[in-house]
Amino acid sequence: MPNGNRFDSLKMMAGRKKLDRRDFMKFCTVMGTFIGLGPAAAPQVAEALLNKKRPSVVYLHGAECTGCTEALLRAYEPYFDEIIMSTISLDYCETVMAAAGHASHAALEKALRNPDGYICVIEGGIPTYHGGEYCKVGGETFFQLCARVASKAIATIAMGSCASFGGVQAASPNPSGSKGVNAALESVGVEAINIAGCPPNPMNFVGTVVHLLTKGMPKLDSWNRPKMFFGDTVHAHCPRQEHFNKGEFALSFDSPEAKKGWCLYKLGCKGPYTYNNCPTEMFNQVNWPVKAGAPCIGCSEPNFWDDYSPFFHPIEDNPKS
Amino acid sequence: MSQKSAVVAGKNLIIDPVTRIEGHLKIEVEIDNGRVKDAWVGAQLFRGIEKILKGRPPEDAPLFTQRTCGVCTNTHALTSIRAIEDALDIKAPPMAEVIRNLILSALVVHDHLVHFYHLHGLDWIDMASAISANPAKAGKLVAQTSNRSEDPSELYLIQKRLKDFVKTGQLGFLENAYFLGGNPAYHLTPEENLILSAHYFEGLRVQLELARAMALFAGKNPHAQSMVVGGVTCYDSLRPEIIEHFRHIWKITMEFVENAMMPDITMLTMKYPEALKYGSTSNFMAFSDFYDPETGKDPYFKSGIIWGNNLHKHDKMDLDNIAEHVARSWYEGDKARKPYEGETDPQYTSYEDKDKYSWAKAPRYKDEPMETGPLARRAIAYAKKESETTKLLDDFFKKTGMKSEQLFSTMGRTVCRVVETTMLTRRMEGWINTCADRIKAGDDKIYQKWTMPDREIKGVGTCCVTRGALSHWIKIKDGKIDNFQLVVPSTWNLGPRCANGKLSPAEQSLMGCPCPDPDRPVEILRTIHSFDPCIACAVHLIDGRGGEPKKFKVL
């Protein structure tokens, strides 16, 4: 639904402390529930979000398209400006930060020396061919940068499918030898939480950060994804599932069945194989691919570009799987 | 510790990473007497999307190609779709084209807005200075320069927020900003800084709404999913309440564009007249876009060419004149190739090399570098005497004292971006109405069935992406992608030199750029940022023909 007028949104923006206490606690209750702590955890969430010292976050960009950062800009609860002004201290993030060149490096080094530590977020795959030279930041390979930053972080979050599993550049024949954070940095002792998705739902990122601030490490599935967001398949909560159960499928995009909102499985939907909360969380608060008539492409699964394509054919027609 | 991006190598200054862009970019400049004497602009990442596309079903390409860039997602998807529809010789139904226009226009406006405030803004705005502003005075200034009524309470709130933020001692995203501690390169008064800071934050909220507008039809944002070869799939969006939601967002946007962006660029142009004196390039190129949904003709953005900054003459754009050079890029060979025959074999030399120094190719039109993007589009429209562009620009010149030839400058590029945002946002209402009327009339034909022929086919798709002219070139054989090439705005604007040694537009624009304080090279950043660099797009290239890349152990 359309929200508020311009003035309302500015009032909201003027900081949590100025917010109506009831509104704020309502938000904390929602967030507490969202991250699986239950509504009773609201005071705990509130305390974490109002903490005087905001946790330092170092956000690195590698072999990626910046879609995950773009998704984060669309965060809603809290808004991105609230995240960077009131929730975390975004001490290094090339897309947003004011400083450039050596001044940005100085900001990074300062954050790495922070006595309270920092959370490392990595967006993008890590190229490994040719000594990692396919991606350089300030003359340092992305691999070196990640190894240096992530190995000393309090926690590392792999933001999006590229950082989680290598992503689009890791699709066959993976010309740059790109890998996800866990595959590339295992040797230096890094174990990252994978917020998979292309892009991930920003709420899943924010919820993970709030969980880290309130209760520490969330429970992870076998692919290191937080179970609270990746516990069920897309299919499990899909509104089109009743049609699947009845065997009612759309067989082409111009069919009456497609118009009626029947199941997209035979048009290639990978919802039954894909773990994510898209149907319940949605994107941009208004829509998600299957609602928009587009088959799920399985973007939060490992190796989805190769294992889940061709995208417009059901998986049993796919000779590769 | 590896080499850092500080001032190095004698007289040369390296800025790496260039921040507040999308992707990885290194700039090296030679400085002489406080001005740039030579420049090298190098992309620092490559991924290989084209190689990855080979052998896959063409209809999957839009999903892959939009991952070249998380900013221009929908435009890459749409350009791929246009290339494939061109190859198949099919047309999407008019209602699908209306929806595509809505999505694309929302994206361009979104992208311009985010660039103006969040990527480029801090080159001009001193957020720290806003803390000492008088909000009441600032409120009066808002009332004088826009249709917004004087309401200093909003500005008080923003100021308090900034004060509280600074008081924590954790500067976060503002750490080491070039304006901290006072910088003579920043000219706005505290009140003006407060207004622009407020718009920076308000802009974050508006962009969120615009992303939502795209998602209403595209399924999500970033990375659309409902645009497919043959049309769109979003039957569920064909409801009056969806179009009214879109209209609501359009109204919020329109209000912001007219009452914040326009007054803000007017203010910046008047306060930074020196930025009208550097940053120029010579040649300009644009594709056409936003075609009439009924006829597929009469594009709202018009294609064309301008040579040598001549605003009184324009040429026809001919796709056949495009070729890509790799002589100065980290690829083998030095032969320029047309996109259908594109080939790219990686050959990395070193970070310090000035002969080969970028993963971006160097596209050329008739062997000449061409600037593309909002400046190119508006300059060509102005040369063609297109009425809205002409009126908006002439009004702007009158108000600010800017001369038409000063369009070819760092600030001129940004002026054109805001002018384009204004005219496109105004135009959106028409598409919204068309969409609403068609929904009312029960038009739900949004997809056209097609079949992939066995014979070899090829096609090209073009698109007016926010930051320039994008083209996708596809060859299809046995129903699979045989070759796929992307010629992207960022390689046009920010590529390296070509085989003939001609500088790219960004390199050219840096020539003579002032750099009075190499520790805080804000004038160089202003110039580079004025192009709205988007580097992931520029580094999609690698075709490992001739065997798999060697595997090296990394550490």
XYZ file of N, CA and C in Angstrom, chain A residues 1-4 6-7 9-15 18 52-54 61-67 70-71 73-76 79-82 84-86 89-92 94-107 109-110 127-140 143-144 148 168-169 171-176 188 198-199 252-255 258-259 283-289 291-297 305-306 309-313 320, chain B residues 1-7 15-24 44-49 51-52 56-57 59-60 63-64 67-71 110 114 118-119 122 148 151 153-154 157-158 160-162 165 168 170 172-179 198 200-202 204-205 207-209 211-212 215-223 225-226 228 233-237 239 245 248 255 346 348 351 359 444 447 449 518-519 525 536 542 548-552 554-555:
675
model
N 0.849 -1.207 0.000
C 0.000 0.000 0.000
C 0.880 1.252 0.000
N 0.385 2.292 -0.618
C 1.143 3.544 -0.570
C 1.352 3.956 0.886
N 2.561 4.366 1.216
C 2.723 4.789 2.599
C 2.988 6.270 2.745
N 2.258 6.827 3.661
C 2.492 8.156 4.192
C 2.780 9.260 3.195
N 5.044 12.829 2.316
C 6.458 13.159 2.392
C 6.859 13.541 3.820
N 5.997 14.305 4.468
C 6.337 14.788 5.799
C 6.392 13.631 6.797
N 7.169 10.609 6.197
C 8.361 9.773 6.004
C 9.584 10.505 6.548
N 9.573 11.832 6.442
C 10.703 12.569 7.007
C 10.700 12.499 8.526
N 9.507 12.512 9.089
C 9.428 12.411 10.551
C 9.972 11.060 11.008
N 9.593 10.042 10.244
C 10.089 8.700 10.524
C 11.611 8.682 10.488
N 12.115 9.444 9.501
C 13.537 9.410 9.241
C 14.326 10.109 10.339
N 13.637 10.961 11.067
C 14.352 11.785 12.036
C 14.841 10.985 13.238
N 14.784 9.712 13.152
C 15.438 8.906 14.176
C 14.466 8.147 15.040
N 12.920 9.711 18.175
C 11.827 10.660 18.021
C 10.521 9.952 17.639
N 23.947 2.563 21.948
C 24.636 3.822 21.674
C 25.751 3.649 20.657
N 26.509 2.604 20.820
C 27.607 2.362 19.893
C 27.110 1.434 18.793
N 27.062 1.969 17.590
C 26.564 1.145 16.480
C 27.669 0.189 16.016
N 32.915 -5.318 -2.076
C 32.311 -5.648 -3.372
C 33.319 -6.361 -4.258
N 32.944 -7.520 -4.789
C 33.844 -8.261 -5.665
C 33.266 -8.452 -7.049
N 33.253 -9.708 -7.529
C 32.712 -10.007 -8.857
C 31.193 -10.063 -8.736
N 30.560 -8.961 -9.062
C 29.128 -8.812 -8.773
C 28.549 -7.727 -9.643
N 27.248 -7.505 -9.482
C 26.575 -6.485 -10.268
C 26.062 -5.351 -9.394
N 26.305 -5.431 -8.077
C 25.835 -4.438 -7.097
C 24.328 -4.513 -6.876
N 23.689 -5.535 -7.426
C 22.255 -5.702 -7.220
C 21.892 -5.911 -5.750
N 21.915 -2.584 -4.161
C 20.695 -1.927 -4.633
C 19.487 -2.443 -3.850
N 19.446 -3.750 -3.631
C 18.337 -4.323 -2.861
C 18.325 -3.764 -1.447
N 19.345 -0.897 -0.503
C 18.816 0.480 -0.548
C 17.294 0.483 -0.445
N 16.673 -0.625 -0.817
C 15.204 -0.714 -0.779
C 14.705 -1.309 0.538
N 15.610 -1.481 1.514
C 15.167 -2.021 2.798
C 14.064 -1.129 3.348
N 13.176 -1.728 4.086
C 11.954 -1.034 4.468
C 11.802 -0.957 5.983
N 14.397 1.506 7.210
C 14.842 2.080 5.938
C 16.360 2.139 5.893
N 16.899 2.225 4.676
C 18.351 2.224 4.515
C 19.006 3.373 5.286
N 18.386 4.558 5.228
C 19.004 5.689 5.941
C 18.999 5.445 7.446
N 17.967 4.758 7.930
C 17.946 4.422 9.355
C 19.005 3.371 9.677
N 21.930 2.985 8.208
C 23.298 3.535 8.254
C 23.448 4.702 9.230
N 22.325 5.297 9.648
C 22.427 6.414 10.602
C 22.209 5.942 12.036
N 21.372 4.909 12.222
C 20.970 4.552 13.592
C 21.243 3.105 13.987
N 27.179 1.133 11.817
C 28.089 2.154 11.303
C 28.717 1.575 10.044
N 28.283 2.077 8.896
C 28.763 1.540 7.619
C 30.116 2.188 7.312
N 31.166 1.577 7.851
C 32.476 2.221 7.805
C 33.198 2.057 6.478
N 32.819 1.053 5.716
C 33.404 0.909 4.383
C 32.378 0.269 3.474
N 31.963 0.720 -0.834
C 32.368 1.527 -1.985
C 31.189 2.204 -2.680
N 30.015 1.596 -2.646
C 28.891 2.164 -3.378
C 28.345 3.430 -2.723
N 28.487 3.512 -1.426
C 27.799 4.574 -0.691
C 28.753 5.600 -0.087
N 29.949 5.193 0.270
C 30.816 6.043 1.088
C 31.270 7.315 0.374
N 31.483 8.343 1.178
C 31.878 9.637 0.623
C 33.316 9.609 0.122
N 34.201 8.984 0.872
C 35.615 9.014 0.521
C 35.912 8.126 -0.683
N 37.001 8.449 -1.394
C 37.446 7.616 -2.520
C 38.946 7.409 -2.418
N 39.461 6.476 -3.235
C 40.903 6.274 -3.325
C 41.552 6.050 -1.972
N 42.656 6.743 -1.742
C 43.407 6.474 -0.505
C 42.609 6.861 0.737
N 41.716 7.835 0.604
C 40.895 8.215 1.762
C 39.942 7.082 2.142
N 39.451 6.355 1.140
C 38.564 5.230 1.444
C 39.362 4.085 2.063
N 40.592 3.925 1.599
C 41.432 2.879 2.205
C 41.744 3.183 3.653
N 41.990 4.463 3.928
C 42.258 4.851 5.312
C 41.039 4.547 6.179
N 39.844 4.778 5.632
C 38.615 4.473 6.375
C 38.524 2.972 6.649
N 41.071 0.812 6.845
C 42.088 0.409 7.830
C 41.656 0.805 9.241
N 41.025 1.967 9.349
C 40.552 2.411 10.661
C 39.484 1.442 11.196
N 36.982 -14.143 -7.666
C 37.699 -14.775 -8.778
C 38.999 -15.403 -8.291
N 39.282 -16.593 -8.782
C 40.481 -17.284 -8.302
C 41.481 -17.602 -9.417
N 41.049 -17.527 -10.686
C 42.001 -17.804 -11.768
C 43.042 -16.681 -11.852
N 44.176 -17.017 -12.449
C 45.240 -16.029 -12.689
C 45.601 -15.276 -11.421
N 45.762 -16.015 -10.354
C 46.156 -15.379 -9.097
C 45.127 -14.420 -8.561
N 43.895 -14.559 -9.003
C 42.836 -13.685 -8.509
C 42.843 -12.309 -9.156
N 43.638 -12.134 -10.216
C 43.813 -10.798 -10.790
C 42.619 -10.304 -11.595
N 41.597 -11.141 -11.736
C 40.419 -10.716 -12.479
C 39.583 -9.706 -11.689
N 39.916 -9.505 -10.429
C 39.224 -8.462 -9.669
C 40.196 -7.829 -8.692
N 40.409 -6.540 -8.864
C 41.336 -5.838 -7.972
C 40.699 -4.593 -7.388
N 41.023 -4.356 -6.143
C 40.567 -3.136 -5.468
C 41.798 -2.458 -4.899
N 42.103 -1.278 -5.374
C 43.300 -0.580 -4.900
C 44.567 -1.366 -5.156
N 44.572 -2.164 -6.195
C 45.759 -2.931 -6.547
C 45.877 -4.262 -5.814
N 44.978 -4.502 -4.877
C 44.983 -5.752 -4.108
C 43.937 -6.668 -4.737
N 40.506 -11.461 -3.607
C 40.763 -12.601 -2.726
C 41.584 -12.172 -1.508
N 42.676 -11.443 -1.778
C 43.533 -10.983 -0.672
C 42.761 -10.085 0.286
N 41.937 -10.951 4.183
C 42.448 -10.037 5.207
C 41.311 -9.539 6.104
N 26.458 -15.699 -10.949
C 26.346 -15.782 -12.410
C 27.702 -15.970 -13.081
N 28.748 -15.312 -12.555
C 30.059 -15.468 -13.208
C 30.637 -16.867 -12.993
N 28.807 -19.490 -13.409
C 28.089 -20.407 -14.301
C 29.070 -20.948 -15.338
N 28.799 -22.134 -15.817
C 29.693 -22.800 -16.759
C 29.967 -21.906 -17.966
N 31.188 -21.744 -18.410
C 32.428 -22.408 -17.953
C 33.186 -21.638 -16.870
N 32.525 -20.788 -16.130
C 33.146 -20.006 -15.053
C 34.484 -19.400 -15.477
N 34.458 -18.471 -16.426
C 35.702 -17.969 -17.025
C 36.675 -17.328 -16.037
N 36.171 -16.810 -14.923
C 37.071 -16.133 -13.987
C 37.405 -17.009 -12.778
N 41.435 -19.969 5.020
C 41.854 -18.979 6.013
C 40.879 -18.919 7.196
N 19.136 -13.709 -5.578
C 19.714 -12.885 -6.646
C 18.703 -11.843 -7.097
N 18.589 -10.724 -6.396
C 19.282 -10.408 -5.162
C 18.561 -11.032 -3.979
N 1.385 -22.287 -21.367
C 2.065 -21.225 -22.116
C 1.663 -19.886 -21.505
N 2.491 -18.857 -21.776
C 2.250 -17.565 -21.145
C 1.018 -16.850 -21.704
N 0.509 -17.300 -22.856
C -0.676 -16.621 -23.381
C -1.941 -17.466 -23.202
N -1.866 -18.473 -22.343
C -3.016 -19.359 -22.175
C -3.997 -18.798 -21.153
N -2.691 -19.358 -17.696
C -1.710 -18.379 -17.183
C -2.450 -17.160 -16.646
N -3.480 -16.731 -17.377
C -4.260 -15.567 -16.957
C -4.992 -15.841 -15.651
N 8.918 -9.021 -2.496
C 9.958 -8.044 -2.792
C 9.331 -6.665 -2.890
N 10.032 -5.690 -2.374
C 9.568 -4.301 -2.443
C 8.159 -4.166 -1.859
N 7.801 -5.092 -0.991
C 6.520 -5.128 -0.287
C 5.315 -5.283 -1.202
N 5.519 -5.488 -2.505
C 4.348 -5.511 -3.379
C 4.225 -6.745 -4.266
N 5.306 -7.449 -4.499
C 5.225 -8.461 -5.542
C 6.334 -9.488 -5.358
N 6.259 -10.543 -6.092
C 7.374 -11.488 -6.210
C 7.196 -12.225 -7.533
N 8.265 -12.808 -8.058
C 8.189 -13.295 -9.428
C 6.978 -14.164 -9.757
N 4.082 -14.362 -8.406
C 2.863 -13.538 -8.431
C 2.782 -12.777 -9.758
N 3.940 -12.357 -10.263
C 3.991 -11.628 -11.532
C 3.993 -12.571 -12.728
N 3.641 -13.833 -12.503
C 3.502 -14.773 -13.615
C 4.809 -15.343 -14.130
N 5.903 -15.084 -13.405
C 7.215 -15.541 -13.871
C 7.666 -16.731 -13.036
N 8.100 -17.804 -13.694
C 8.555 -18.974 -12.952
C 9.730 -18.618 -12.045
N 9.744 -19.203 -10.859
C 10.901 -19.084 -9.957
C 12.106 -19.697 -10.658
N 13.256 -19.007 -10.603
C 14.440 -19.555 -11.274
C 15.396 -20.237 -10.292
N 22.456 -21.285 -11.625
C 22.501 -20.923 -13.044
C 22.633 -22.156 -13.931
N 23.376 -23.133 -13.481
C 23.547 -24.327 -14.312
C 22.539 -25.422 -13.972
N 18.665 -24.127 -14.941
C 18.334 -23.688 -16.291
C 18.362 -24.912 -17.203
N 17.691 -24.895 -18.370
C 16.917 -23.803 -18.958
C 15.766 -23.375 -18.026
N 15.572 -22.062 -17.956
C 14.656 -21.538 -16.957
C 13.178 -21.698 -17.308
N 12.879 -21.906 -18.577
C 11.465 -21.982 -18.954
C 11.021 -23.417 -19.259
N 11.773 -24.358 -18.723
C 11.404 -25.773 -18.851
C 11.393 -26.401 -17.462
N 20.401 -31.804 -17.732
C 21.554 -31.693 -16.829
C 21.250 -32.190 -15.416
N 51.219 -5.955 3.023
C 50.165 -5.037 2.551
C 50.423 -4.691 1.085
N 49.405 -4.726 0.301
C 49.601 -4.466 -1.120
C 49.637 -2.971 -1.393
N 49.860 -2.659 -2.645
C 49.928 -1.260 -3.046
C 48.602 -0.559 -2.765
N 48.678 0.622 -2.269
C 47.453 1.350 -1.956
C 47.228 2.452 -2.974
N 46.086 3.098 -2.808
C 45.681 4.025 -3.847
C 46.113 5.454 -3.562
N 47.115 5.633 -2.766
C 47.578 6.982 -2.465
C 48.322 7.566 -3.657
N 48.805 8.768 -3.506
C 49.590 9.399 -4.558
C 50.864 8.582 -4.749
N 43.589 7.098 -8.251
C 42.381 6.988 -7.420
C 41.804 5.598 -7.662
N 41.929 4.756 -6.668
C 41.474 3.371 -6.789
C 41.225 2.838 -5.382
N 40.006 2.521 -5.026
C 38.827 2.498 -5.893
C 38.175 3.873 -6.040
N 37.605 4.090 -7.236
C 36.677 5.199 -7.374
C 35.389 4.720 -6.712
N 34.968 5.418 -5.692
C 33.771 4.974 -4.958
C 32.531 5.705 -5.469
N 31.405 5.368 -4.887
C 30.098 5.892 -5.297
C 29.858 5.677 -6.790
N 30.280 4.529 -7.248
C 29.938 4.078 -8.592
C 29.506 2.629 -8.421
N 29.146 2.007 -9.508
C 28.854 0.588 -9.489
C 30.050 -0.093 -10.143
N 30.732 -0.968 -9.417
C 31.845 -1.696 -10.003
C 33.209 -1.168 -9.571
N 34.245 -1.658 -10.259
C 35.622 -1.375 -9.850
C 36.343 -0.547 -10.899
N 38.604 -2.743 -13.390
C 39.427 -3.671 -12.604
C 38.734 -5.012 -12.303
N 37.719 -5.331 -13.066
C 37.035 -6.607 -12.811
C 36.577 -7.191 -14.133
N 36.712 -8.474 -14.297
C 35.997 -9.100 -15.406
C 35.410 -10.446 -15.035
N 34.286 -10.762 -15.709
C 33.477 -11.878 -15.240
C 33.138 -12.899 -16.324
N 32.815 -12.446 -17.545
C 32.630 -13.402 -18.638
C 31.215 -13.812 -18.976
N 30.268 -12.905 -18.854
C 28.865 -13.253 -19.117
C 28.667 -13.750 -20.565
N 30.686 -15.311 -22.609
C 31.190 -16.681 -22.759
C 30.202 -17.673 -22.117
N 29.655 -17.238 -20.980
C 28.722 -18.087 -20.242
C 27.424 -18.301 -21.029
N 23.498 -21.636 -24.636
C 22.271 -21.677 -23.816
C 21.057 -21.274 -24.655
N 19.846 -21.578 -24.154
C 18.652 -21.173 -24.894
C 18.558 -19.643 -24.922
N 16.126 -17.607 -24.891
C 15.147 -16.975 -23.985
C 15.644 -16.864 -22.543
N 16.726 -17.578 -22.215
C 17.335 -17.427 -20.884
C 18.231 -16.190 -20.807
N 17.670 -13.136 -18.441
C 17.915 -13.364 -17.019
C 19.410 -13.281 -16.700
N 20.226 -13.795 -17.624
C 21.681 -13.704 -17.424
C 22.162 -12.268 -17.591
N 22.092 -9.586 -15.061
C 23.044 -9.700 -13.950
C 24.400 -9.077 -14.298
N 24.553 -8.544 -15.502
C 25.765 -7.761 -15.735
C 25.729 -6.523 -14.864
N 24.534 -6.065 -14.520
C 24.445 -4.853 -13.728
C 23.211 -4.861 -12.850
N 23.418 -4.655 -11.559
C 22.300 -4.626 -10.622
C 21.586 -3.299 -10.589
N 22.093 -2.354 -11.373
C 21.465 -1.034 -11.443
C 20.572 -0.961 -12.677
N 14.546 6.474 -11.651
C 15.141 5.971 -10.407
C 16.654 6.131 -10.424
N 19.018 8.445 -8.035
C 20.023 7.875 -7.128
C 21.405 8.413 -7.480
N 22.848 10.373 -4.478
C 23.580 9.448 -3.613
C 24.952 9.068 -4.138
N 25.136 9.141 -5.454
C 26.449 8.815 -5.987
C 27.248 10.081 -6.297
N 27.526 13.914 -2.930
C 28.531 14.290 -1.931
C 29.768 14.936 -2.561
N 7.358 24.200 -3.105
C 7.104 23.712 -1.751
C 6.932 24.911 -0.820
N 8.609 25.158 5.164
C 8.317 24.251 6.274
C 9.624 23.857 6.952
N 10.355 22.880 9.740
C 10.392 21.797 10.731
C 11.023 20.534 10.155
N 10.781 20.295 8.863
C 11.431 19.132 8.239
C 12.945 19.287 8.291
N 14.442 18.698 11.672
C 14.559 17.270 11.986
C 15.792 16.657 11.327
N 15.991 17.018 10.073
C 17.163 16.488 9.369
C 18.449 16.969 10.040
N 18.879 17.900 13.091
C 19.065 17.245 14.392
C 19.626 15.837 14.177
N 19.100 15.214 13.166
C 19.550 13.857 12.872
C 21.040 13.837 12.534
N 21.459 14.793 11.720
C 22.874 14.878 11.357
C 23.727 15.213 12.589
N 24.051 12.227 14.712
C 24.921 11.266 14.025
C 26.390 11.633 14.256
N 27.875 11.036 17.777
C 28.267 9.678 18.166
C 29.746 9.419 17.892
N 30.908 8.265 15.337
C 31.025 7.209 14.325
C 30.522 7.775 13.007
N 30.876 6.627 10.009
C 30.384 5.619 9.064
C 30.633 5.995 7.617
N 29.569 6.120 6.836
C 29.716 6.362 5.389
C 30.311 7.736 5.082
N 30.375 8.618 6.069
C 30.969 9.944 5.831
C 32.431 10.024 6.273
N 32.967 8.928 6.790
C 34.357 8.905 7.246
C 35.290 9.366 6.114
N 36.191 10.280 6.472
C 37.193 10.786 5.508
C 36.605 11.483 4.282
N 35.371 11.943 4.381
C 34.782 12.678 3.248
C 35.648 13.889 2.941
N 35.707 14.253 1.660
C 36.598 15.345 1.254
C 36.151 16.701 1.794
N 34.905 16.782 2.253
C 34.454 18.078 2.751
C 34.739 18.267 4.243
N 18.938 17.259 3.162
C 17.571 16.770 3.372
C 17.092 16.018 2.134
N 18.984 14.497 -0.007
C 19.733 13.242 -0.067
C 18.932 12.146 0.651
N 18.456 12.476 1.856
C 17.712 11.461 2.624
C 16.314 11.244 2.067
N 15.673 12.322 1.683
C 14.340 12.171 1.093
C 14.427 11.360 -0.207
N 16.396 8.981 -0.836
C 16.486 7.547 -0.525
C 15.095 6.932 -0.402
N 14.167 7.726 0.142
C 12.795 7.220 0.277
C 12.067 7.203 -1.069
N 13.463 6.858 -4.048
C 13.972 5.771 -4.900
C 13.367 4.433 -4.507
N 13.108 4.281 -3.217
C 12.490 3.035 -2.753
C 11.099 2.884 -3.376
N 10.383 3.993 -3.425
C 9.046 3.961 -4.035
C 9.140 3.624 -5.526
N 11.455 1.947 -7.027
C 11.785 0.529 -7.164
C 10.519 -0.307 -6.995
N 9.685 0.134 -6.077
C 8.408 -0.544 -5.846
C 7.528 -0.440 -7.091
N 8.627 -2.964 -9.434
C 8.275 -4.306 -8.973
C 6.793 -4.618 -9.184
N 5.958 -3.597 -9.172
C 4.525 -3.834 -9.381
C 4.276 -4.610 -10.670
N 5.100 -4.320 -11.681
C 4.942 -5.012 -12.969
C 6.049 -6.035 -13.233
N 7.233 -5.782 -12.660
C 8.386 -6.625 -13.000
C 8.551 -7.821 -12.060
N 7.735 -7.893 -10.994
C 7.841 -9.017 -10.066
C 8.739 -8.718 -8.902
N 9.848 -8.064 -9.161
C 10.722 -7.585 -8.089
C 11.706 -6.586 -8.660
N 12.391 -5.945 -7.735
C 13.463 -5.038 -8.130
C 14.537 -5.112 -7.061
N 15.830 -5.184 -7.360
C 16.373 -5.286 -8.716
C 16.075 -6.664 -9.339
N 16.445 -6.767 -10.597
C 16.309 -7.986 -11.385
C 14.855 -8.395 -11.632
N 11.641 -10.063 -13.423
C 11.465 -11.426 -13.886
C 10.287 -11.592 -14.848
N 9.435 -10.585 -14.949
C 8.221 -10.775 -15.749
C 8.395 -10.388 -17.220
N 9.696 -11.130 -20.709
C 10.179 -12.321 -21.414
C 10.116 -12.081 -22.915
N 4.661 -11.189 -18.409
C 3.853 -12.279 -17.845
C 2.920 -11.837 -16.712
N 2.891 -10.531 -16.428
C 2.281 -10.083 -15.169
C 0.770 -9.834 -15.269
N 0.008 -10.876 -15.532
C -1.465 -10.743 -15.602
C -2.031 -10.196 -14.301
N -1.428 -10.624 -13.207
C -1.925 -10.200 -11.893
C -1.817 -8.681 -11.701
N -0.924 -8.054 -12.479
C -0.752 -6.600 -12.330
C -1.770 -5.805 -13.134
N -4.611 -4.784 -12.919
C -5.748 -4.422 -12.082
C -5.694 -2.923 -11.837
N -1.674 2.478 -7.758
C -0.498 2.489 -6.886
C 0.698 3.075 -7.639
N 0.284 6.734 -7.893
C 0.600 7.375 -6.613
C 2.109 7.599 -6.476
N 6.595 15.260 -7.826
C 6.714 16.367 -6.863
C 8.182 16.560 -6.475
N 41.526 -13.210 -23.020
C 42.161 -12.442 -21.947
C 43.682 -12.535 -21.963
N 46.077 -10.688 -19.313
C 46.377 -9.703 -18.265
C 47.871 -9.435 -18.251
N 49.017 -4.423 -13.165
C 48.279 -3.292 -12.608
C 48.936 -1.974 -13.016
N 40.007 -3.884 -18.325
C 39.223 -5.030 -18.776
C 38.095 -4.578 -19.699
N -5.937 -7.739 -22.063
C -4.978 -8.539 -21.294
C -4.067 -9.329 -22.218
N 1.272 -11.122 -24.168
C 2.290 -12.085 -24.595
C 1.986 -12.575 -25.998
N 2.993 -15.550 -28.646
C 3.679 -16.843 -28.786
C 4.693 -16.783 -29.932
N 45.875 17.424 -4.562
C 45.919 15.993 -4.918
C 45.488 15.063 -3.789
N 45.531 15.544 -2.545
C 45.048 14.705 -1.445
C 43.530 14.605 -1.441
N 36.943 13.649 -9.305
C 35.794 12.790 -8.990
C 34.509 13.367 -9.567
N 30.587 -2.763 -13.682
C 30.313 -4.200 -13.822
C 29.848 -4.485 -15.240
N 34.772 -11.759 -21.720
C 35.872 -12.703 -21.829
C 35.351 -13.842 -22.659
N 40.510 -23.676 -21.793
C 40.140 -23.187 -20.470
C 41.256 -22.312 -19.914
N 40.895 -21.301 -19.142
C 41.953 -20.521 -18.497
C 42.741 -21.424 -17.554
N 43.999 -21.131 -17.430
C 44.848 -21.908 -16.523
C 44.398 -21.686 -15.091
N 44.536 -22.707 -14.287
C 44.175 -22.547 -12.886
C 45.417 -22.217 -12.068
N 45.322 -21.197 -11.267
C 46.428 -20.840 -10.384
C 45.961 -20.953 -8.956
N 45.568 -19.471 -5.527
C 45.569 -18.078 -5.092
C 45.946 -17.984 -3.628
N 46.838 -17.131 -3.316
C 47.069 -16.719 -1.913
C 48.151 -15.682 -1.889
